[in-house]
PDB file of C-alpha atoms in Angstrom:
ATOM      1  CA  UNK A   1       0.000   0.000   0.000  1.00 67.00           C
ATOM      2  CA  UNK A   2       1.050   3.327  -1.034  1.00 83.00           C
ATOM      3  CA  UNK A   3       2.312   5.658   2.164  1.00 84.00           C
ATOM      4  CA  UNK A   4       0.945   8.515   3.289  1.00 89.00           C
ATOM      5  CA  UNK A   5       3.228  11.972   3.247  1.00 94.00           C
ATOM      6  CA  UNK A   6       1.620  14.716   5.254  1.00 93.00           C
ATOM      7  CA  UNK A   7       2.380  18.139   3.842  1.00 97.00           C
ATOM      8  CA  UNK A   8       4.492  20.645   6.201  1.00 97.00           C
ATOM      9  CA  UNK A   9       2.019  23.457   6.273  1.00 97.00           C
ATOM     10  CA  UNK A  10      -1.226  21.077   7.400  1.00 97.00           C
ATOM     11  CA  UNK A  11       0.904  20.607  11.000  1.00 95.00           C
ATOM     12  CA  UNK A  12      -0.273  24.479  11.164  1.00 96.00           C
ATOM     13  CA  UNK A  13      -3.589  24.160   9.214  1.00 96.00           C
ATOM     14  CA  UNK A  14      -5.007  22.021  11.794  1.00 94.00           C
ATOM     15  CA  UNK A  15      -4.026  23.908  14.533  1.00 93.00           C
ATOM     16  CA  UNK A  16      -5.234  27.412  12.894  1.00 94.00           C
ATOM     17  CA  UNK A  17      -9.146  26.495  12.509  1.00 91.00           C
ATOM     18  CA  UNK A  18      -8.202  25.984   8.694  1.00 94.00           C
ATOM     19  CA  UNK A  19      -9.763  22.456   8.512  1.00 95.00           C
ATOM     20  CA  UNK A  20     -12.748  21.051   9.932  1.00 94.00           C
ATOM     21  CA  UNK A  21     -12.330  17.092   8.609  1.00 95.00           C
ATOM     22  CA  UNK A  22     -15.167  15.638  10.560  1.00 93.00           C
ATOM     23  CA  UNK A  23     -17.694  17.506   8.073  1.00 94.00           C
ATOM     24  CA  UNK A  24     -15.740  19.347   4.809  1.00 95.00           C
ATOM     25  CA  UNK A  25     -15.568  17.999   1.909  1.00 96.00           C
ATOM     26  CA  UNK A  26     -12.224  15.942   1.397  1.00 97.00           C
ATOM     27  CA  UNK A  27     -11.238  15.647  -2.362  1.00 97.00           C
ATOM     28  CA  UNK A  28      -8.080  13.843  -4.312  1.00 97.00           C
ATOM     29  CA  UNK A  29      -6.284  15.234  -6.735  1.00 97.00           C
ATOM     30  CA  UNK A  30      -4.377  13.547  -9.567  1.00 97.00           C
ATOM     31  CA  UNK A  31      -0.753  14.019 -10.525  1.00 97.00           C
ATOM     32  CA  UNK A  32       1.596  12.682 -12.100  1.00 97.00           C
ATOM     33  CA  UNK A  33       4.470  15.055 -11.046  1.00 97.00           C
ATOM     34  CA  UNK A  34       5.853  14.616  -7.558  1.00 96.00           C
ATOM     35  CA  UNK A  35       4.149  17.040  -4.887  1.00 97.00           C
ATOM     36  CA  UNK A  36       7.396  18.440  -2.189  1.00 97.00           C
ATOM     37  CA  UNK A  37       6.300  18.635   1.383  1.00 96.00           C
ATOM     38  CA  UNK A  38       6.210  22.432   0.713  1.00 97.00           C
ATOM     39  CA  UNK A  39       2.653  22.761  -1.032  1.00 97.00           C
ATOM     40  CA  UNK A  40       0.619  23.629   0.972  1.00 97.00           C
ATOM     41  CA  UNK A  41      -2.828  24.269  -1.465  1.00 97.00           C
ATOM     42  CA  UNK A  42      -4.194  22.795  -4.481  1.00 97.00           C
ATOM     43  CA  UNK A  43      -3.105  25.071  -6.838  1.00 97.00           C
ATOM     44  CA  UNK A  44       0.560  24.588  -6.036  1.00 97.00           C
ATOM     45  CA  UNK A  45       0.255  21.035  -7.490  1.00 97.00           C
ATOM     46  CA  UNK A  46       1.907  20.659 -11.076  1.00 96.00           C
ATOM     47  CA  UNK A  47      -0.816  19.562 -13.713  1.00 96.00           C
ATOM     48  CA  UNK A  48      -3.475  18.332 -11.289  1.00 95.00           C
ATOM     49  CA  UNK A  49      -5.998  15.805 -14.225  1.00 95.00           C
ATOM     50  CA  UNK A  50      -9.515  17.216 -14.393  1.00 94.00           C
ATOM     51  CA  UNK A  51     -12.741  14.906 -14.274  1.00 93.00           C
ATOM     52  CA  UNK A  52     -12.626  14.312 -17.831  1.00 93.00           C
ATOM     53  CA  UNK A  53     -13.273  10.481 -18.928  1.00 94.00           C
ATOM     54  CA  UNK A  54     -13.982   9.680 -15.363  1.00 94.00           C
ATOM     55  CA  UNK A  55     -17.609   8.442 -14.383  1.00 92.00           C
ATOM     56  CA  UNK A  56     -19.797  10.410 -11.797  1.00 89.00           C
ATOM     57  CA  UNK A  57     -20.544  13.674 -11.113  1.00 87.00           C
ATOM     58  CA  UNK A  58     -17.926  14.431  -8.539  1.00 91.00           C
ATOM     59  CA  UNK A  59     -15.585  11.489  -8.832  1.00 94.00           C
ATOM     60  CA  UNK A  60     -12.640  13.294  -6.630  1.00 95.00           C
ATOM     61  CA  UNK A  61     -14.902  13.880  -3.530  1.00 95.00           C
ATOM     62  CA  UNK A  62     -13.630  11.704  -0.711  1.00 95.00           C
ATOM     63  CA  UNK A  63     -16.532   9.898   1.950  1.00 93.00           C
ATOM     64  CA  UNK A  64     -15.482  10.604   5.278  1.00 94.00           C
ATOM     65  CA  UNK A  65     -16.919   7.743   7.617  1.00 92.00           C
ATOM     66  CA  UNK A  66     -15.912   9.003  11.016  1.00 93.00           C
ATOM     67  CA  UNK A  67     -13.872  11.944  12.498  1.00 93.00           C
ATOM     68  CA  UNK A  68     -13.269  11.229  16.139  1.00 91.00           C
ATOM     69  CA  UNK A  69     -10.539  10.886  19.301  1.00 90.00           C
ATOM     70  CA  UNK A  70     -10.843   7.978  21.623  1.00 87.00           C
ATOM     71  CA  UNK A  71      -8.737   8.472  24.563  1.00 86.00           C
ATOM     72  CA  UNK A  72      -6.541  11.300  23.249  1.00 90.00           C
ATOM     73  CA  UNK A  73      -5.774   9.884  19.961  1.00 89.00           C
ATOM     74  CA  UNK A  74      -7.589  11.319  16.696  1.00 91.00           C
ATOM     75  CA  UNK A  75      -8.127   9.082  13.569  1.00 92.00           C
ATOM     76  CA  UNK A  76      -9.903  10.415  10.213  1.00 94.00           C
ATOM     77  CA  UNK A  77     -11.285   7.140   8.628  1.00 93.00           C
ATOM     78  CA  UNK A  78     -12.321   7.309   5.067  1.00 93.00           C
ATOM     79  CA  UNK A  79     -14.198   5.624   2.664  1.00 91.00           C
ATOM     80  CA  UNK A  80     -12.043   3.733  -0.275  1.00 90.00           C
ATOM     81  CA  UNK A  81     -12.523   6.130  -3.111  1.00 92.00           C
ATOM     82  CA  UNK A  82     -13.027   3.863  -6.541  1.00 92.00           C
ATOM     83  CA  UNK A  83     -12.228   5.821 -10.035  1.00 94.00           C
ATOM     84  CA  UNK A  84     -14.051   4.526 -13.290  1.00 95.00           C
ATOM     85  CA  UNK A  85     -12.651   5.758 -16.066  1.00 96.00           C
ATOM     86  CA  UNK A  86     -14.703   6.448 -19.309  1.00 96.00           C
ATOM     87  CA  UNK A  87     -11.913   6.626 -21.394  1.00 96.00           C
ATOM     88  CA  UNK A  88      -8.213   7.586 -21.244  1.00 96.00           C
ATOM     89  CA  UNK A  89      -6.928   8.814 -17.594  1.00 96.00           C
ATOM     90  CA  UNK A  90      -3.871   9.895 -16.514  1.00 92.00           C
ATOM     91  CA  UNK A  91      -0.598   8.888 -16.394  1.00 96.00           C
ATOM     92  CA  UNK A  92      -0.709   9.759 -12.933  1.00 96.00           C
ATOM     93  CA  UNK A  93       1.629   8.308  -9.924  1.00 97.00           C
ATOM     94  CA  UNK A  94       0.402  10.783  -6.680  1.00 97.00           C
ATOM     95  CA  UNK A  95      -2.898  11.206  -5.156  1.00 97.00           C
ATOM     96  CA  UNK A  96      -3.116  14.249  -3.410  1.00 97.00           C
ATOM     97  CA  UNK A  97      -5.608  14.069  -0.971  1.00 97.00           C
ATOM     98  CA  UNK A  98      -6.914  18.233   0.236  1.00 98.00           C
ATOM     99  CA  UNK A  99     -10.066  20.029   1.814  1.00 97.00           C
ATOM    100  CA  UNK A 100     -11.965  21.617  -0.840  1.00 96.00           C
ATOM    101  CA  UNK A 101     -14.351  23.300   1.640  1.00 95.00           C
ATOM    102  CA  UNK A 102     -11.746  26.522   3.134  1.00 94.00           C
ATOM    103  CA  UNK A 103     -11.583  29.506   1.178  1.00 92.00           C
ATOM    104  CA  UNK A 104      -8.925  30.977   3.448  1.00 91.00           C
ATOM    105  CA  UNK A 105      -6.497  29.471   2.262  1.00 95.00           C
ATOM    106  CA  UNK A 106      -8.057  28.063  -0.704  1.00 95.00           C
ATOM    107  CA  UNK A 107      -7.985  23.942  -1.154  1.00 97.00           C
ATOM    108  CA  UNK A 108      -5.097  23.355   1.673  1.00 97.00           C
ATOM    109  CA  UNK A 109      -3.587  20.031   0.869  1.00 98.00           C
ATOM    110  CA  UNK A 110      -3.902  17.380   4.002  1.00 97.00           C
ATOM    111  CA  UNK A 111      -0.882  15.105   2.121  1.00 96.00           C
ATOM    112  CA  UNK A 112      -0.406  12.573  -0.787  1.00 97.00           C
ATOM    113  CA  UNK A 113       0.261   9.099  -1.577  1.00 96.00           C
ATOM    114  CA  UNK A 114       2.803   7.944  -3.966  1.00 96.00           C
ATOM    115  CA  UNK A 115       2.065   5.076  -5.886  1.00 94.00           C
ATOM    116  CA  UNK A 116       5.877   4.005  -7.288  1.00 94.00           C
ATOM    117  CA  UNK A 117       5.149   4.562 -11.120  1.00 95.00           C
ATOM    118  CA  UNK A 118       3.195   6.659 -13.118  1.00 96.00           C
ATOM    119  CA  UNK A 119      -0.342   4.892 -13.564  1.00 96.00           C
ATOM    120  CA  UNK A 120      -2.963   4.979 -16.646  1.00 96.00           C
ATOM    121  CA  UNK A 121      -6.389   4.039 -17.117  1.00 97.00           C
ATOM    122  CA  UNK A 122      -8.332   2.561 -20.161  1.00 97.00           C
ATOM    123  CA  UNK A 123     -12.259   3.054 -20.997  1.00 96.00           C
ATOM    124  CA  UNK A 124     -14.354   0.855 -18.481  1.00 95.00           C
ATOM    125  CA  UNK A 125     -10.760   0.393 -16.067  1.00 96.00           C
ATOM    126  CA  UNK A 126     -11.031   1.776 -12.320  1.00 94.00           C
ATOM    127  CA  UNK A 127      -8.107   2.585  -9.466  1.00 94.00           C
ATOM    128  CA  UNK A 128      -9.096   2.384  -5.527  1.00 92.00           C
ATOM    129  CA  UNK A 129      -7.977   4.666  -3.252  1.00 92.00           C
ATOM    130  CA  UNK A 130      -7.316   2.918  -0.729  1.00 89.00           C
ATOM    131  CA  UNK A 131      -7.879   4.805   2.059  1.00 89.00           C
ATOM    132  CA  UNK A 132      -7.306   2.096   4.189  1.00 84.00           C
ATOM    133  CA  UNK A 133     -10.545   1.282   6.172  1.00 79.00           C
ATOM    134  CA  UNK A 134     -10.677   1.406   9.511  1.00 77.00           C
ATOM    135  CA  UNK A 135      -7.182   1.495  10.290  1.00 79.00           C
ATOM    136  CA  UNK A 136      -7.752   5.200   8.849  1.00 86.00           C
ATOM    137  CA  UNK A 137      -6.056   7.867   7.052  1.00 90.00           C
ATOM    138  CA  UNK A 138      -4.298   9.388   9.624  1.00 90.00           C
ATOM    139  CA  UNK A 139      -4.156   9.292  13.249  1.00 90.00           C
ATOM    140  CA  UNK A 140      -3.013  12.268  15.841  1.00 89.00           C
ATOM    141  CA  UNK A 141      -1.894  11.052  18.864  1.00 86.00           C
TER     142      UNK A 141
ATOM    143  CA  UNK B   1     -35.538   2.281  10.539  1.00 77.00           C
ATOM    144  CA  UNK B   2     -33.663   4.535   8.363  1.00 92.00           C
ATOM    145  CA  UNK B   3     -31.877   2.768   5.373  1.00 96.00           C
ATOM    146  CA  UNK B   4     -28.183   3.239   4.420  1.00 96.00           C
ATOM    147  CA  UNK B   5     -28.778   4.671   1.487  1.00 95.00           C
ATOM    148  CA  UNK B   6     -31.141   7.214   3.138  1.00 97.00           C
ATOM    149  CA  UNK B   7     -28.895   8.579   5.371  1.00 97.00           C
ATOM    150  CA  UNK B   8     -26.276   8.220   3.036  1.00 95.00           C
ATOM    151  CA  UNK B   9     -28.543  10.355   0.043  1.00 95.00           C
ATOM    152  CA  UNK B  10     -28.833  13.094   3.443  1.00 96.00           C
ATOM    153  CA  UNK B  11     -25.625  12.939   4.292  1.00 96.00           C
ATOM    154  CA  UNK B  12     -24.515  14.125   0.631  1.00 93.00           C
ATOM    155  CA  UNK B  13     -27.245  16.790   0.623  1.00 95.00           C
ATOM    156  CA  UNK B  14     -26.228  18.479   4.421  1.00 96.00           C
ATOM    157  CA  UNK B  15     -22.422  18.662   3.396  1.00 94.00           C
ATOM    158  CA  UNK B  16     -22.800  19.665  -0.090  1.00 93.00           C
ATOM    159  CA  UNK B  17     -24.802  22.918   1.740  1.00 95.00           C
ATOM    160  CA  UNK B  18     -22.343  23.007   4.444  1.00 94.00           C
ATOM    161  CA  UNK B  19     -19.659  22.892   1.409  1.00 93.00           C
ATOM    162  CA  UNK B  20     -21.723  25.794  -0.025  1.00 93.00           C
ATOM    163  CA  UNK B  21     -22.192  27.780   3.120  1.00 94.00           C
ATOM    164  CA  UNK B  22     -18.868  28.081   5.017  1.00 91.00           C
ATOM    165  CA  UNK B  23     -17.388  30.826   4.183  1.00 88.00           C
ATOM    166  CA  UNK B  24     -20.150  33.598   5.094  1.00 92.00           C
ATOM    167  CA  UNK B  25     -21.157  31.019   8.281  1.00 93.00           C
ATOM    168  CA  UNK B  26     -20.504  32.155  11.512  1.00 93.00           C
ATOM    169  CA  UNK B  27     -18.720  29.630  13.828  1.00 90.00           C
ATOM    170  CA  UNK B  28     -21.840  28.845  15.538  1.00 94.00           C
ATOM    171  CA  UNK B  29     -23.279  27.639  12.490  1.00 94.00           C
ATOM    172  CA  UNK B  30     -20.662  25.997  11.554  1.00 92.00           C
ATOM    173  CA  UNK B  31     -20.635  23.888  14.286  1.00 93.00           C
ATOM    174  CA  UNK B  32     -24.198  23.270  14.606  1.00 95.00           C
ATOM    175  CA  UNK B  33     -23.713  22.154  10.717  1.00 95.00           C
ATOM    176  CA  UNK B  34     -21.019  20.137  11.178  1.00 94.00           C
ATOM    177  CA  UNK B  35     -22.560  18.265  14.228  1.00 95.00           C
ATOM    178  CA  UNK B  36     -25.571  17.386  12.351  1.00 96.00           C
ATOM    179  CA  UNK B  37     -23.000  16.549   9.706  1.00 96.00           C
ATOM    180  CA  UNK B  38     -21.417  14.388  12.150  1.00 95.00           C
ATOM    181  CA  UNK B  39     -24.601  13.074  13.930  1.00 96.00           C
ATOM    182  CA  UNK B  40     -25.537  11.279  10.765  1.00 96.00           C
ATOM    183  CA  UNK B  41     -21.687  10.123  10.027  1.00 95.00           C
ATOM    184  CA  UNK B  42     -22.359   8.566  13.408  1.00 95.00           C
ATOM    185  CA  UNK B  43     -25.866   7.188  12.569  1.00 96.00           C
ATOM    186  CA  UNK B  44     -24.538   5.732   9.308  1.00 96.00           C
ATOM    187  CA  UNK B  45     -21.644   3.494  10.885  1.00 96.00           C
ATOM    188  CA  UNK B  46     -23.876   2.632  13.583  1.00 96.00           C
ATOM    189  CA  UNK B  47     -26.242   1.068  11.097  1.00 97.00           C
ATOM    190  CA  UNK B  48     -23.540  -0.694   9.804  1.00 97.00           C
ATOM    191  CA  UNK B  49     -22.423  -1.894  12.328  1.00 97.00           C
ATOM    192  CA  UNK B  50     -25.339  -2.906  14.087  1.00 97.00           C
ATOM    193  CA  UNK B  51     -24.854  -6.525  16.090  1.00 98.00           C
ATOM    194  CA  UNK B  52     -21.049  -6.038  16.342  1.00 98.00           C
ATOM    195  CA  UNK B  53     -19.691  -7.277  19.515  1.00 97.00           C
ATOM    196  CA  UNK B  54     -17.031  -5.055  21.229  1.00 97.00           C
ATOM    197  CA  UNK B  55     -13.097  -5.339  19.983  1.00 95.00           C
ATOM    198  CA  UNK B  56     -11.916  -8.156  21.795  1.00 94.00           C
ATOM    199  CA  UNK B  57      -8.629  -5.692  22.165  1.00 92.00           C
ATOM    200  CA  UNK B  58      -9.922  -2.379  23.425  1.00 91.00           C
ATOM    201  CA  UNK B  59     -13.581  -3.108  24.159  1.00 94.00           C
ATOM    202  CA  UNK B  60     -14.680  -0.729  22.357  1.00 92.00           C
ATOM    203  CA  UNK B  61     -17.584  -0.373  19.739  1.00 94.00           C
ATOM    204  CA  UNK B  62     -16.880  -1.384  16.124  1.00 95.00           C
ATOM    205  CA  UNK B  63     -18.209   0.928  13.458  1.00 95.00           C
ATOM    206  CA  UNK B  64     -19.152  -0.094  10.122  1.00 96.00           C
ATOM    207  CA  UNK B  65     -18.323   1.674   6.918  1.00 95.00           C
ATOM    208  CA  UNK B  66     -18.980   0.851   3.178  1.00 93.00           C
ATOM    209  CA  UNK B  67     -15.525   0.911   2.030  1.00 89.00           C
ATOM    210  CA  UNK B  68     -16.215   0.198  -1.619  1.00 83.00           C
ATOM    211  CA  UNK B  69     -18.494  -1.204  -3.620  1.00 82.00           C
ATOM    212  CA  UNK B  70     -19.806  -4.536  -2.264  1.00 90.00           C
ATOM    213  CA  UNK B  71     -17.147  -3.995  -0.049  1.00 93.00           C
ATOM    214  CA  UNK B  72     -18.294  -3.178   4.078  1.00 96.00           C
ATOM    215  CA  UNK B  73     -15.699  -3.411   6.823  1.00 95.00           C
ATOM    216  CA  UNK B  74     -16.439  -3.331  10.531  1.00 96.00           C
ATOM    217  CA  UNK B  75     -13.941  -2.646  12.974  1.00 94.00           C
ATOM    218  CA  UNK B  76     -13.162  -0.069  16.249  1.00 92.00           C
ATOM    219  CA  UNK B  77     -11.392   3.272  15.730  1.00 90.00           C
ATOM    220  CA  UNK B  78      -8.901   1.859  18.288  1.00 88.00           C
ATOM    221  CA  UNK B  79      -7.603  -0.867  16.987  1.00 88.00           C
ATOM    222  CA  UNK B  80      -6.633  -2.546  13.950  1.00 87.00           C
ATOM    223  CA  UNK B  81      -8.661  -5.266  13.664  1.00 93.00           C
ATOM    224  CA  UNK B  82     -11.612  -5.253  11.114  1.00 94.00           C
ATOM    225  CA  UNK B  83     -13.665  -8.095   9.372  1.00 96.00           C
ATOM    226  CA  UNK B  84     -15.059  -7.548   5.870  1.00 96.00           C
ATOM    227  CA  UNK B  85     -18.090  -8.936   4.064  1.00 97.00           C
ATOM    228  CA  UNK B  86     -19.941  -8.465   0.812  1.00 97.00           C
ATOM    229  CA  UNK B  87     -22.808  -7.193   2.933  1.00 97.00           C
ATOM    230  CA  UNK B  88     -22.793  -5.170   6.790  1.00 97.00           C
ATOM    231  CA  UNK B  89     -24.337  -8.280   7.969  1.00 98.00           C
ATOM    232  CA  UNK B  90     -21.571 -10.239   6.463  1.00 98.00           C
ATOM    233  CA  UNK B  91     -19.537  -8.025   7.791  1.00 98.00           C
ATOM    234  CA  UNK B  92     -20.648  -7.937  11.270  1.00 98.00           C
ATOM    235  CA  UNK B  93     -21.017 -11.726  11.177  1.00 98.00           C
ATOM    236  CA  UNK B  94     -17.410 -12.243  10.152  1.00 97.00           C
ATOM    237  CA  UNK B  95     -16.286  -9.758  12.984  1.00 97.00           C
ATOM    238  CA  UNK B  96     -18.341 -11.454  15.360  1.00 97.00           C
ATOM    239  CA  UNK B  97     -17.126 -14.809  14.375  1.00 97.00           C
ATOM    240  CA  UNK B  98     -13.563 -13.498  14.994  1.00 95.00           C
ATOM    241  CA  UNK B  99     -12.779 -13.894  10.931  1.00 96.00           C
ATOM    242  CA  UNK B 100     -10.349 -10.759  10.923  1.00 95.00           C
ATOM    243  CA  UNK B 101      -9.381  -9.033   7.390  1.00 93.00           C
ATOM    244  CA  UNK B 102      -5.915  -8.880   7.404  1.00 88.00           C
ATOM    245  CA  UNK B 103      -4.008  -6.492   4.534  1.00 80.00           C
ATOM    246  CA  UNK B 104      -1.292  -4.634   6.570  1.00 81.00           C
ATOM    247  CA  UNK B 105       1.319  -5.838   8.679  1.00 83.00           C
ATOM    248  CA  UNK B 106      -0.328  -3.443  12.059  1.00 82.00           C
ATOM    249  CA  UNK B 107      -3.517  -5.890  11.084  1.00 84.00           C
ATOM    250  CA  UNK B 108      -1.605  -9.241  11.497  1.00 86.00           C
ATOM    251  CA  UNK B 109      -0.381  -7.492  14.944  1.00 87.00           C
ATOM    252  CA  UNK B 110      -3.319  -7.119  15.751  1.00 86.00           C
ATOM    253  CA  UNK B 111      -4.787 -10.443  15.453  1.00 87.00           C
ATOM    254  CA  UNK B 112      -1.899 -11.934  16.719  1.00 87.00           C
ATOM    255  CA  UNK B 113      -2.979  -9.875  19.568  1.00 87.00           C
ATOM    256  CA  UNK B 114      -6.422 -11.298  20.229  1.00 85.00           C
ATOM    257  CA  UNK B 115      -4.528 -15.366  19.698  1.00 84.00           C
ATOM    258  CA  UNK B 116      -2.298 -14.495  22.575  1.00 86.00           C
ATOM    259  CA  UNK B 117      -5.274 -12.801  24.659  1.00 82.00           C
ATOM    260  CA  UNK B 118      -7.167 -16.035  24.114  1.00 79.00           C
ATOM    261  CA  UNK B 119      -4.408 -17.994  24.707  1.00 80.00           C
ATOM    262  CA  UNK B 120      -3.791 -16.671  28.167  1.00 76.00           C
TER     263      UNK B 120
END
């Protein structure tokens, strides 16, 4: 499974009242150029892929499932987030998971996952996100 | 009773408003959004996980999530165990049963875990 690389700038975001992750609305982004631990919002991602060829209406929102701290330690759990393509996608090799809800700043990115090599997707082909279940996306201890 | 997809089809609709709303909110209604946001989160996993027995680890209650499609995995918040069925029944039955889903390496801990517990 992919790893998870937080982003420098979320340590701050979550401590600022920029993200609320029990209720806004988590989204991945695309790429296939590497994000640095230095973005810190969407728009500082290289060549991001639009929705085009992929099926659904809002195929990059993520499902959060549960938001919650049990005995001091946090854990966002997710949803597995399943891509259909509808024709060509990608290459891509980094999911870049961010909170599309803040407008101030804009999109912060929460971190990425790198998937080793660059990845493509033919008509009727899907990816998972695996946001790993239970076991979560991130914990805070 | 309220059906998954139900809650699910409201839970879309509240946070696509909430989405919509936040930035002329005030923090008061943003939190009174976000706990109803939360409150159904909450209501959904319960659902899912309704039957589960406590984690045989941390005694605490499972929740149950839809983690793909035809894919539903029950399991605590504080632990790393989790069971996995077509179905949340299936699901809950296989977590109940003590039929673990094991992927990562924490999950084989963690099972390893609840041998040695029995064991002792």
């Amino acid at each position: 499974m992919a790893t998870f690389n937080k982003v420098n700038q979320f340590a701050e975001d979550v401590y600022e009242k920029v993200h609320n992750l029990g209720s806004d609305q988590l989204k991945v982004a695309l790429t296939n150029t590497a994000p640095v631990a230095t973005n810190s919002v969407y728009t500082d991602l290289t060549s991001p892929l639009a929705t085009t060829n992929l099926s659904g209406a809002t195929p990059f929102n993520v499902t959060t499932s549960s938001s919650a701290q049990t005995s001091g330690t946090y854990k966002l759990v997710c949803a597995d987030l399943v891509l259909t393509a509808t024709g060509a996608v990608g290459p891509f090799r980094y999911i870049v998971l961010y909170n599309d809800t803040p407008t101030s700043p804009a999109d912060p990115i929460v971190g990425y996952y790198d998937y080793g090599s660059s990845i493509s997707l033919a008509n009727g082909e899907t990816f998972t996100v695996d946001f790993d279940g239970t076991n979560g996306v991130l914990t805070h201890a | 009773m309220r059906t998954e997809r139900i809650i699910a089809i409201e839970i879309e609709t509240k946070k696509a408003a909430y989405h919509e709303a936040a930035p002329t909110m005030t923090a008061a209604e943003q939190k009174a959004a976000s706990d109803e946001i939360k409150g159904l989160q909450q209501e959904l996993c319960d659902l899912l996980s309704e039957g589960a027995k406590p984690c045989p680890l941390t005694g605490d209650k499972p929740i149950g999530m839809k983690v793909g499609k035809g894919v539903y995995e029950v399991g605590p918040i504080t632990s790393n165990l989790r069971a996995r069925g077509e179905t949340a029944e299936e699901a809950v039955e296989k977590w109940n049963k003590g039929e673990y889903f094991i992927k990562t390496e924490a999950d084989q801990e963690a099972v390893k875990a609840v041998t040695t517990q029995a064991l002792n």
